[in-house]
Short mmCIF file of C-alpha atoms in Angstrom, two decimals:
data_model
loop_
_atom_site.label_atom_id
_atom_site.label_comp_id
_atom_site.label_asym_id
_atom_site.label_seq_id
_atom_site.Cartn_x
_atom_site.Cartn_y
_atom_site.Cartn_z
CA MET A 10 -9.63 10.09 1.53
CA HIS A 11 -11.29 11.94 -1.34
CA GLN A 12 -12.01 15.01 0.77
CA GLN A 13 -8.41 14.98 2.03
CA HIS A 14 -7.01 14.66 -1.53
CA LEU A 15 -5.51 11.23 -0.92
CA ALA A 16 -7.89 10.15 -3.70
CA GLY A 17 -9.36 11.98 -6.65
CA PRO A 18 -7.96 15.24 -8.07
CA PRO A 19 -4.62 16.29 -6.55
CA CYS A 20 -3.93 19.62 -4.89
CA ALA A 21 -2.11 22.21 -6.98
CA ASP A 22 0.87 22.35 -4.62
CA PRO A 23 1.78 21.73 -0.95
CA ALA A 24 0.42 25.13 0.10
CA ALA A 25 -2.94 24.24 -1.45
CA ALA A 26 -2.94 20.99 0.53
CA VAL A 27 -2.41 22.90 3.76
CA ARG A 28 -5.09 25.44 2.84
CA ARG A 29 -7.53 22.64 2.11
CA LEU A 30 -6.93 20.85 5.42
CA GLY A 31 -6.54 23.98 7.55
CA CYS A 32 -3.66 22.56 9.57
CA VAL A 33 -1.60 19.40 9.05
CA GLN A 34 0.09 17.67 11.97
CA SER A 35 3.86 17.74 11.43
CA GLN A 36 5.36 16.25 14.54
CA GLU A 37 7.74 14.00 12.59
CA TYR A 38 9.05 16.56 10.16
CA ALA A 39 10.57 14.49 7.33
CA VAL A 40 7.46 12.41 6.64
CA ALA A 41 5.12 15.31 7.40
CA LYS A 42 6.58 16.98 4.31
CA TRP A 43 5.88 13.77 2.38
CA SER A 44 2.21 13.91 3.46
CA LEU A 45 1.88 17.30 1.73
CA ALA A 46 3.59 16.12 -1.46
CA GLN A 47 1.44 12.98 -1.42
CA ARG A 48 -1.67 15.12 -1.85
CA CYS A 49 -0.25 16.76 -4.98
CA ALA A 50 0.48 15.42 -8.44
CA PRO A 51 3.66 13.32 -8.72
CA GLY A 52 6.79 15.43 -9.12
CA VAL A 53 6.71 17.42 -5.87
CA VAL A 54 9.93 16.65 -3.99
CA ASP A 55 11.21 17.27 -0.48
CA ALA A 56 13.10 20.39 -1.56
CA ASP A 57 9.89 21.93 -2.95
CA VAL A 58 8.13 21.59 0.41
CA GLN A 59 11.20 22.75 2.32
CA ARG A 60 11.41 25.86 0.13
CA MET A 61 7.82 26.80 1.01
CA VAL A 62 8.58 26.35 4.71
CA ASP A 63 11.79 28.36 4.52
CA ASP A 64 9.99 31.10 2.58
CA GLY A 65 7.21 31.29 5.18
CA VAL A 66 4.44 30.33 2.74
CA VAL A 67 3.87 27.31 4.98
CA LEU A 68 4.82 27.65 8.64
CA ARG A 69 5.35 25.00 11.29
CA THR A 70 4.28 25.82 14.80
CA HIS A 71 2.30 24.63 17.81
CA ILE A 72 -1.34 25.17 16.91
CA LEU A 73 -4.73 23.44 17.43
CA ARG A 74 -3.42 20.91 19.95
CA PRO A 75 -0.18 21.29 21.88
CA THR A 76 1.80 19.68 19.06
CA TRP A 77 3.42 20.69 15.77
CA HIS A 78 1.34 21.50 12.70
CA PHE A 79 1.86 23.00 9.27
CA VAL A 80 -0.33 26.03 8.62
CA LEU A 81 -0.33 28.65 5.88
CA GLY A 82 1.70 31.65 7.02
CA GLU A 83 -1.03 34.08 6.04
CA GLU A 84 -3.63 32.09 8.01
CA LEU A 85 -1.67 31.41 11.18
CA GLY A 86 -2.88 34.54 12.97
CA TRP A 87 -6.62 34.04 12.71
CA ILE A 88 -6.46 30.28 13.40
CA GLN A 89 -4.23 30.83 16.43
CA ALA A 90 -6.67 33.48 17.67
CA VAL A 91 -9.53 30.95 17.50
CA THR A 92 -7.79 27.94 19.05
CA GLY A 93 -4.80 29.31 21.00
CA PRO A 94 -6.77 30.26 24.13
CA ARG A 95 -8.07 26.70 24.41
CA VAL A 96 -4.58 25.21 24.03
CA HIS A 97 -3.38 27.54 26.80
CA VAL A 98 -6.04 25.89 28.97
CA PHE A 99 -4.69 22.42 28.13
CA ASN A 100 -1.16 23.64 28.93
CA GLY A 101 -2.27 25.19 32.21
CA TYR A 102 -0.72 22.55 34.48
CA TYR A 103 2.74 22.86 32.96
CA ASN A 104 2.51 26.63 32.65
CA ARG A 105 1.79 26.87 36.37
CA MET A 106 4.53 24.36 37.18
CA HIS A 107 7.01 26.50 35.27
CA GLY A 108 5.78 29.79 36.76
CA LEU A 109 4.27 31.07 33.52
CA ASP A 110 1.62 33.37 34.97
CA PRO A 111 0.41 36.20 32.69
CA SER A 112 2.99 38.68 33.97
CA THR A 113 5.91 36.27 33.60
CA ALA A 114 4.73 35.11 30.16
CA ALA A 115 4.55 38.72 29.00
CA ALA A 116 8.17 39.16 30.10
CA THR A 117 9.42 35.97 28.42
CA ASN A 118 7.49 36.79 25.24
CA LYS A 119 9.27 40.15 25.12
CA LEU A 120 12.69 38.58 25.64
CA ILE A 121 11.99 36.11 22.83
CA THR A 122 10.62 38.65 20.37
CA ASP A 123 13.42 41.11 21.12
CA ALA A 124 16.00 38.39 20.42
CA LEU A 125 14.36 37.53 17.08
CA ARG A 126 13.65 41.07 15.91
CA GLY A 127 15.53 42.24 12.83
CA GLY A 128 15.39 38.99 10.91
CA ASN A 129 17.15 36.82 13.46
CA HIS A 130 16.36 33.13 13.14
CA LEU A 131 17.39 31.34 16.33
CA THR A 132 17.30 27.76 17.57
CA ARG A 133 15.42 26.87 20.73
CA ASN A 134 18.69 26.65 22.67
CA GLU A 135 19.68 30.10 21.43
CA LEU A 136 16.34 31.42 22.63
CA GLY A 137 17.12 29.75 25.95
CA ALA A 138 20.38 31.70 26.10
CA ALA A 139 18.51 34.95 25.40
CA LEU A 140 16.03 34.15 28.16
CA ALA A 141 18.83 33.38 30.61
CA ALA A 142 20.58 36.64 29.75
CA GLY A 143 17.31 38.43 30.52
CA GLY A 144 17.02 36.82 33.94
CA PHE A 145 14.72 33.92 33.09
CA PRO A 146 16.80 30.72 32.78
CA ALA A 147 14.88 27.87 31.13
CA THR A 148 15.97 24.54 29.71
CA GLY A 149 14.34 21.26 28.75
CA ASN A 150 10.60 21.00 29.28
CA LYS A 151 10.42 24.46 30.82
CA LEU A 152 12.05 26.04 27.79
CA ALA A 153 9.69 24.12 25.48
CA TYR A 154 6.63 25.53 27.25
CA VAL A 155 8.01 29.06 27.43
CA VAL A 156 8.62 29.02 23.68
CA MET A 157 5.28 27.33 23.00
CA PHE A 158 3.50 30.10 24.90
CA ALA A 159 4.91 32.63 22.43
CA GLU A 160 3.85 30.40 19.53
CA LEU A 161 0.29 30.13 20.82
CA GLU A 162 0.16 33.91 21.07
CA GLY A 163 0.92 34.02 17.35
CA LEU A 164 4.23 35.82 17.93
CA ILE A 165 6.70 33.26 16.61
CA ALA A 166 6.83 30.24 14.32
CA ASN A 167 9.54 28.37 12.47
CA GLY A 168 12.38 30.20 10.78
CA VAL A 169 14.69 28.99 8.03
CA MET A 170 16.31 25.59 8.52
CA ARG A 171 19.96 25.95 9.53
CA GLY A 172 21.46 22.74 8.27
CA LYS A 173 19.51 20.13 10.19
CA GLN A 174 18.52 22.53 12.96
CA HIS A 175 15.08 24.10 13.23
CA THR A 176 14.92 27.79 14.07
CA TYR A 177 12.30 30.27 15.22
CA ALA A 178 11.47 33.67 13.75
CA LEU A 179 8.93 36.47 14.24
CA VAL A 180 5.61 35.86 12.51
CA SER A 181 5.33 39.60 11.87
CA GLU A 182 8.55 39.43 9.83
CA ARG A 183 7.63 36.17 8.05
CA VAL A 184 4.06 37.03 7.08
CA PRO A 185 3.81 40.39 5.29
CA ALA A 186 0.07 40.20 4.54
CA PRO A 187 -1.82 38.12 7.13
CA VAL A 188 -5.47 37.28 6.56
CA VAL A 189 -7.57 39.09 9.17
CA ARG A 190 -10.85 37.67 10.45
CA SER A 191 -13.04 38.58 13.40
CA PRO A 192 -13.30 35.89 16.12
CA GLU A 193 -16.72 34.77 14.89
CA GLU A 194 -15.62 34.78 11.25
CA GLY A 195 -12.58 32.74 12.20
CA LEU A 196 -14.66 30.22 14.14
CA ALA A 197 -17.06 29.81 11.21
CA GLU A 198 -14.25 29.43 8.68
CA LEU A 199 -12.30 26.89 10.73
CA THR A 200 -15.51 24.90 11.28
CA ARG A 201 -16.32 24.97 7.57
CA ARG A 202 -12.74 24.07 6.67
CA TYR A 203 -12.62 21.04 8.98
CA PHE A 204 -15.92 19.47 7.98
CA THR A 205 -15.29 20.21 4.30
CA SER A 206 -11.82 18.68 4.22
CA HIS A 207 -12.18 15.99 6.90
CA GLY A 208 -15.86 15.13 6.73
CA PRO A 209 -17.96 13.18 7.19
CA ALA A 210 -17.01 13.73 10.83
CA THR A 211 -18.72 14.32 14.14
CA ILE A 212 -18.60 17.22 16.55
CA LYS A 213 -16.53 15.00 18.87
CA ASP A 214 -14.00 14.54 16.07
CA PHE A 215 -13.74 18.30 15.63
CA VAL A 216 -13.41 18.81 19.40
CA TRP A 217 -10.35 16.54 19.33
CA TRP A 218 -8.83 18.16 16.24
CA SER A 219 -9.35 21.80 17.20
CA SER A 220 -9.37 21.82 21.03
CA LEU A 221 -12.57 23.90 20.82
CA THR A 222 -15.57 23.28 23.08
CA VAL A 223 -18.79 21.66 21.91
CA ALA A 224 -20.60 24.95 22.44
CA GLU A 225 -18.10 26.82 20.26
CA ILE A 226 -18.36 24.21 17.52
CA LYS A 227 -22.16 24.28 17.51
CA ARG A 228 -21.94 28.04 17.13
CA GLY A 229 -19.51 27.59 14.26
CA ILE A 230 -21.79 25.07 12.52
CA ALA A 231 -24.73 27.45 12.83
CA ALA A 232 -22.63 30.24 11.33
CA CYS A 233 -21.80 28.05 8.31
CA GLY A 234 -25.47 27.94 7.33
CA SER A 235 -26.17 25.94 4.19
CA ALA A 236 -22.46 25.30 3.49
CA LEU A 237 -22.59 22.23 5.74
CA THR A 238 -25.09 19.42 5.93
CA SER A 239 -25.40 16.33 8.11
CA ALA A 240 -26.54 12.73 8.14
CA THR A 241 -27.08 10.29 10.97
CA LEU A 242 -25.48 6.86 10.88
CA ASP A 243 -25.56 4.35 13.75
CA GLY A 244 -26.52 7.10 16.17
CA ARG A 245 -23.74 9.48 15.09
CA THR A 246 -24.46 12.82 13.43
CA LEU A 247 -21.88 13.32 10.70
CA TRP A 248 -21.20 16.73 9.21
CA PHE A 249 -19.75 17.41 5.76
CA ALA A 250 -19.80 19.89 2.89
CA ALA A 251 -23.23 20.32 1.34
CA ASP A 252 -21.67 20.47 -2.13
CA ALA A 253 -19.26 17.56 -1.62
CA PRO A 254 -18.71 15.75 -4.94
CA PRO A 255 -19.22 12.00 -5.27
CA PRO A 256 -16.18 10.37 -3.67
CA ALA A 257 -13.45 8.78 -5.74
CA SER A 258 -12.35 5.26 -4.93
CA PRO A 259 -9.60 5.10 -2.30
CA PRO A 260 -6.09 4.45 -3.61
CA PRO A 261 -5.14 0.76 -3.70
CA ALA A 262 -2.09 1.59 -1.56
CA ALA A 263 -0.92 4.65 0.38
CA LEU A 264 2.16 5.13 2.56
CA LEU A 265 0.86 7.49 5.24
CA GLN A 266 2.87 9.33 7.83
CA GLY A 267 2.16 8.26 11.40
CA TYR A 268 0.37 11.54 12.11
CA ASP A 269 -1.40 11.81 8.77
CA GLU A 270 -4.69 13.69 8.95
CA TYR A 271 -6.44 10.56 7.68
CA VAL A 272 -5.66 8.72 10.91
CA VAL A 273 -4.95 11.41 13.52
CA ALA A 274 -7.71 13.96 12.90
CA TYR A 275 -10.53 11.95 14.46
CA SER A 276 -11.53 10.55 17.84
CA ASP A 277 -15.15 9.46 17.48
CA THR A 278 -14.82 7.89 14.01
CA LYS A 279 -11.24 6.56 14.09
CA PHE A 280 -12.68 3.09 13.47
CA ALA A 281 -13.42 4.01 9.85
CA TYR A 282 -9.90 3.24 8.63
CA ASN A 283 -9.89 -0.13 10.44
CA LEU A 284 -13.24 -1.62 9.48
CA SER A 285 -11.28 -4.65 8.26
CA GLY A 286 -10.01 -5.21 11.82
CA ALA A 287 -6.50 -5.97 10.58
CA ALA A 288 -4.79 -3.23 12.63
CA THR A 289 -5.42 -4.87 15.97
CA PRO A 290 -4.50 -3.00 19.18
CA GLY A 291 -1.39 -4.14 20.97
CA ARG A 292 0.56 -5.31 17.93
CA TYR A 293 3.00 -2.48 18.46
CA PRO A 294 3.81 -0.46 21.58
CA GLU A 295 2.82 3.21 21.67
CA ASN A 296 4.98 5.89 20.00
CA THR A 297 7.19 3.57 17.99
CA MET A 298 7.15 5.98 15.03
CA LEU A 299 5.51 3.47 12.73
CA HIS A 300 3.48 4.78 9.82
CA PRO A 301 0.26 3.23 8.46
CA ILE A 302 -0.06 1.54 5.09
CA ALA A 303 -3.61 1.93 3.81
CA LEU A 304 -4.78 -0.63 1.27
CA ASP A 305 -8.03 0.52 -0.34
CA GLY A 306 -8.51 2.93 2.55
CA GLN A 307 -7.97 0.40 5.35
CA VAL A 308 -4.89 0.29 7.59
CA ASN A 309 -3.48 -3.10 6.67
CA GLY A 310 0.18 -2.58 7.39
CA PHE A 311 2.89 -0.33 8.77
CA TRP A 312 6.19 1.04 7.57
CA ARG A 313 9.21 2.43 9.33
CA ARG A 314 11.67 4.89 7.78
CA LYS A 315 15.35 4.36 8.61
CA PRO A 316 17.60 7.03 7.09
CA ARG A 317 21.18 6.10 6.30
CA THR A 318 24.04 8.31 5.09
CA LYS A 319 22.97 8.34 1.44
CA THR A 320 19.99 6.00 1.40
CA VAL A 321 16.72 5.32 3.19
CA THR A 322 15.50 1.89 4.21
CA LEU A 323 11.78 1.28 4.51
CA GLU A 324 10.77 -1.61 6.72
CA ILE A 325 7.38 -2.89 5.53
CA ASP A 326 5.09 -4.97 7.74
CA LEU A 327 1.91 -6.04 5.95
CA LEU A 328 -0.87 -7.38 8.15
CA VAL A 329 -2.75 -8.98 5.26
CA GLU A 330 -1.77 -10.57 1.98
CA PRO A 331 -2.28 -7.83 -0.63
CA THR A 332 -3.92 -8.47 -3.95
CA ALA A 333 -1.81 -8.23 -7.08
CA ARG A 334 -3.36 -4.81 -7.73
CA GLN A 335 -2.54 -3.60 -4.22
CA ARG A 336 1.01 -4.96 -4.39
CA GLN A 337 1.67 -3.16 -7.67
CA ALA A 338 0.19 0.05 -6.25
CA LEU A 339 2.41 -0.27 -3.17
CA THR A 340 5.46 -0.62 -5.42
CA THR A 341 4.42 2.50 -7.31
CA GLU A 342 3.87 4.39 -4.03
CA ILE A 343 7.33 3.42 -2.78
CA GLU A 344 8.86 4.58 -6.07
CA ARG A 345 7.04 7.88 -5.70
CA TYR A 346 8.36 8.26 -2.15
CA GLU A 347 11.88 7.54 -3.43
CA ALA A 348 11.53 10.32 -6.02
CA PHE A 349 10.24 12.66 -3.29
CA ALA A 350 13.10 11.85 -0.90
CA GLY A 351 15.73 12.19 -3.63
CA VAL A 352 17.79 9.26 -2.34
CA PRO A 353 17.77 5.55 -3.14
CA VAL A 354 15.23 3.59 -1.11
CA ALA A 355 15.81 0.01 -0.02
CA ILE A 356 12.91 -2.21 1.06
CA SER A 357 12.91 -4.68 3.90
CA PHE A 358 9.83 -6.80 4.64
CA VAL A 359 9.34 -7.90 8.25
#
């Protein structure tokens, strides 16, 4: 939690949080914005994060794994170049099912980029209309994969929000000065970034997070030289920054988004946030959009966000009886979320 800035010194702003973590999963958009603000000093509100996304400082796109992530606009190109080819491999079945061979993908990419050129910011359905007009009709899952292919090529990412609708825009028009790295430099930097911001973590953890192969990751670790170090615990080799400062104590309470990097960025060491054993499997069905509540770093509860017209209700389900200190910290965390959301928050305990 210290390395991810959920404890200890806060990040300067949401862009600094994204830079620190490399990429931040943002599948559920409203609370993904909260996860960035949460890593900054109190006072960052939803509109501040949204402004950075609309301005292209932070972009939202399919990157790392075939799901949504925040990434710095200036860094999207080199990260996509490192990981995009691997995600194409994972998407291979659906790409073949939808007829997205290299020749067809080149044609759909051109139709999409032509439609967006000149500062056009279009919704996915509007891109679908442009594809249909060009002789390639696509809707539903097929349209999603056609558009994702262009994202993974680093051609498009999010545009400006249009009311409550997400749009797409050309990366070349959103990012005036992209950071350029060679493939090997990019691999080394992404490796350093992950183990610095998410460590201690194993190679298996990084395989899950990045979609890279073990061989690629070992090459990246070697390229980092003395910047990374390792330790062995219970048969696992854990990698982390050689100059990592002594960790701060975890926060007494943290409202985490369901896809927060603290819980989603690991496969081999996921157990670390449930050493208490309170978050038992099977309590909730999969994909119920519940978000973890971490008490002193351990997942000891869940919350659900229910937006209303002018309010938000948070349903709180605590799996343990919190201490007085934890309960007060949870109240403070809820008040901070209310300030971030900018609407009154009602609490319901279940």
